[in-house]
CSV table of C-alpha atoms in Angstrom, one decimal:
chain,number,residue,atom,x,y,z
A,1,MET,CA,-10.3,44.9,-4.0
A,2,MET,CA,-11.9,41.8,-5.5
A,3,LYS,CA,-8.7,41.1,-7.5
A,4,ARG,CA,-6.7,41.1,-4.2
A,5,ILE,CA,-9.1,38.7,-2.5
A,6,PHE,CA,-9.1,36.4,-5.5
A,7,LEU,CA,-5.3,36.5,-5.7
A,8,SER,CA,-5.0,35.8,-2.0
A,9,ILE,CA,-7.4,32.8,-2.3
A,10,CYS,CA,-5.4,31.4,-5.3
A,11,LEU,CA,-2.1,31.8,-3.4
A,12,VAL,CA,-3.5,30.0,-0.3
A,13,CYS,CA,-4.9,27.1,-2.5
A,14,CYS,CA,-1.6,26.8,-4.4
A,15,SER,CA,0.5,26.7,-1.3
A,16,ALA,CA,-1.8,24.1,0.3
A,17,ALA,CA,-1.6,22.0,-2.8
A,18,LEU,CA,2.2,22.2,-2.8
A,19,SER,CA,2.4,21.2,0.8
A,20,VAL,CA,0.2,18.2,0.3
A,21,ARG,CA,2.3,17.1,-2.6
A,22,ALA,CA,5.4,17.3,-0.5
A,23,GLN,CA,4.1,15.0,2.2
A,24,LEU,CA,4.8,11.3,2.3
A,25,GLN,CA,2.3,9.6,0.1
A,26,LEU,CA,1.8,6.0,-1.0
A,27,PRO,CA,-0.2,4.6,-4.0
A,28,ALA,CA,-3.6,3.2,-3.1
A,29,LEU,CA,-2.1,-0.3,-3.6
A,30,PHE,CA,-0.3,0.1,-0.3
A,31,SER,CA,-2.9,0.2,2.6
A,32,ASP,CA,-4.0,-1.7,5.6
A,33,ASN,CA,-4.9,-5.4,5.0
A,34,LEU,CA,-2.1,-5.6,2.3
A,35,VAL,CA,-0.7,-9.0,1.0
A,36,LEU,CA,2.9,-8.9,-0.2
A,37,GLN,CA,4.2,-11.6,-2.6
A,38,GLN,CA,6.3,-14.3,-0.9
A,39,GLY,CA,9.7,-15.5,-2.2
A,40,VAL,CA,10.6,-12.5,-4.4
A,41,PRO,CA,12.1,-9.0,-3.7
A,42,VAL,CA,9.2,-6.7,-2.9
A,43,THR,CA,9.3,-3.1,-4.1
A,44,ILE,CA,7.7,-0.4,-1.9
A,45,TRP,CA,7.4,3.1,-3.5
A,46,GLY,CA,5.7,6.4,-3.1
A,47,TRP,CA,6.2,10.2,-3.2
A,48,ALA,CA,7.8,12.7,-0.8
A,49,GLN,CA,9.6,16.0,-0.8
A,50,ASP,CA,12.8,16.0,-2.8
A,51,GLY,CA,15.9,15.2,-0.8
A,52,GLU,CA,14.0,13.5,2.1
A,53,LYS,CA,15.3,10.3,3.5
A,54,VAL,CA,12.5,7.7,3.5
A,55,THR,CA,12.9,4.5,5.5
A,56,VAL,CA,10.8,1.3,5.2
A,57,LYS,CA,10.7,-1.2,8.1
A,58,PHE,CA,9.1,-4.6,7.8
A,59,ARG,CA,9.8,-8.0,9.6
A,60,GLY,CA,13.3,-7.0,10.8
A,61,GLN,CA,14.3,-5.4,7.5
A,62,THR,CA,15.1,-1.7,7.4
A,63,VAL,CA,15.8,-0.1,4.0
A,64,SER,CA,16.3,3.6,3.3
A,65,THR,CA,16.5,5.8,0.2
A,66,THR,CA,16.5,9.5,-0.7
A,67,THR,CA,13.6,11.0,-2.6
A,68,ARG,CA,14.5,12.3,-6.1
A,69,ASP,CA,12.0,14.1,-8.4
A,70,LEU,CA,9.4,13.7,-5.7
A,71,LYS,CA,9.6,9.9,-6.0
A,72,TRP,CA,11.2,7.1,-3.8
A,73,SER,CA,11.4,3.4,-4.1
A,74,VAL,CA,13.0,0.6,-2.0
A,75,LYS,CA,13.3,-3.2,-2.3
A,76,LEU,CA,12.8,-5.6,0.6
A,77,ARG,CA,14.6,-8.9,0.4
A,78,PRO,CA,12.4,-12.0,-0.4
A,79,LEU,CA,9.9,-12.7,2.4
A,80,LYS,CA,8.5,-16.0,3.7
A,81,ALA,CA,4.8,-16.6,3.9
A,82,SER,CA,3.1,-15.5,7.1
A,83,ARG,CA,0.2,-16.8,9.2
A,84,SER,CA,0.0,-13.8,11.4
A,85,PRO,CA,-0.2,-10.1,10.3
A,86,ASP,CA,2.6,-7.7,10.7
A,87,LYS,CA,3.0,-3.9,10.5
A,88,LEU,CA,4.9,-2.1,7.6
A,89,THR,CA,6.2,1.3,8.6
A,90,ILE,CA,7.3,4.0,6.3
A,91,ILE,CA,9.2,6.9,7.9
A,92,ALA,CA,10.0,10.3,6.5
A,93,PRO,CA,11.3,13.3,8.4
A,94,GLN,CA,7.9,14.9,9.1
A,95,GLN,CA,5.6,11.9,8.8
A,96,THR,CA,5.3,8.2,9.6
A,97,VAL,CA,2.8,5.9,8.0
A,98,THR,CA,2.1,2.5,9.5
A,99,LEU,CA,0.2,-0.1,7.5
A,100,THR,CA,-1.5,-2.8,9.7
A,101,ASN,CA,-2.6,-6.3,9.1
A,102,VAL,CA,0.0,-6.9,6.4
A,103,LEU,CA,0.5,-10.6,5.4
A,104,VAL,CA,3.0,-12.3,3.1
A,105,GLY,CA,1.8,-15.0,0.7
A,106,GLU,CA,0.6,-15.7,-2.8
A,107,VAL,CA,-0.7,-12.7,-4.7
A,108,TRP,CA,-2.9,-13.4,-7.7
A,109,VAL,CA,-4.3,-10.8,-10.1
A,110,CYS,CA,-7.3,-12.1,-12.0
A,111,SER,CA,-9.5,-10.5,-14.6
A,112,GLY,CA,-12.3,-11.7,-16.7
A,113,GLN,CA,-16.0,-12.2,-17.0
A,114,SER,CA,-18.7,-11.5,-14.4
A,115,ASN,CA,-18.5,-15.1,-13.3
A,116,MET,CA,-15.2,-14.5,-11.6
A,117,GLU,CA,-17.1,-13.6,-8.5
A,118,TRP,CA,-18.9,-16.7,-7.4
A,119,PRO,CA,-20.2,-17.2,-3.9
A,120,LEU,CA,-19.6,-20.6,-2.3
A,121,SER,CA,-23.3,-20.8,-1.5
A,122,ARG,CA,-24.1,-21.1,-5.2
A,123,SER,CA,-21.6,-23.9,-5.9
A,124,PHE,CA,-22.3,-27.6,-6.1
A,125,GLN,CA,-23.1,-29.0,-2.6
A,126,PRO,CA,-22.2,-25.9,-0.7
A,127,GLU,CA,-23.3,-27.2,2.7
A,128,ALA,CA,-20.9,-30.1,2.5
A,129,ASP,CA,-18.1,-27.9,1.3
A,130,ILE,CA,-18.7,-25.4,4.1
A,131,ALA,CA,-19.0,-28.1,6.8
A,132,SER,CA,-15.8,-29.8,5.7
A,133,ALA,CA,-13.7,-26.6,5.4
A,134,THR,CA,-10.7,-26.7,7.8
A,135,ASN,CA,-8.6,-23.7,6.8
A,136,GLN,CA,-9.4,-21.0,9.3
A,137,LEU,CA,-7.4,-18.4,7.2
A,138,ILE,CA,-9.7,-18.5,4.2
């Protein structure tokens, strides 16, 4: 009796894991508040069930592909920088994911010492810098 219960639990867990894997998924890199690099083709990728058609829509572009080996990938044409946020939508047959507050601009990846994070309040003459700042997007 215990073996049957254990086997049943294992089957339920395995089928749940397989169904989760088959759903449309994106890497953590793609989320709300995303910034896409301007001026170059932008690759969007993720995972879904094999054979599914996946469509990506962003700023008037619509690009589709078919999932193979649980993976999919599309390229958007080069984008111009934006001042206002847009929505990026990924559509699969059984699920739609919409990312909000997506901007296009310069994307910089930095790494280094602990001094890479430096608050403006600790810089030289922070009051004057803060008072003279005019860029509302920063």
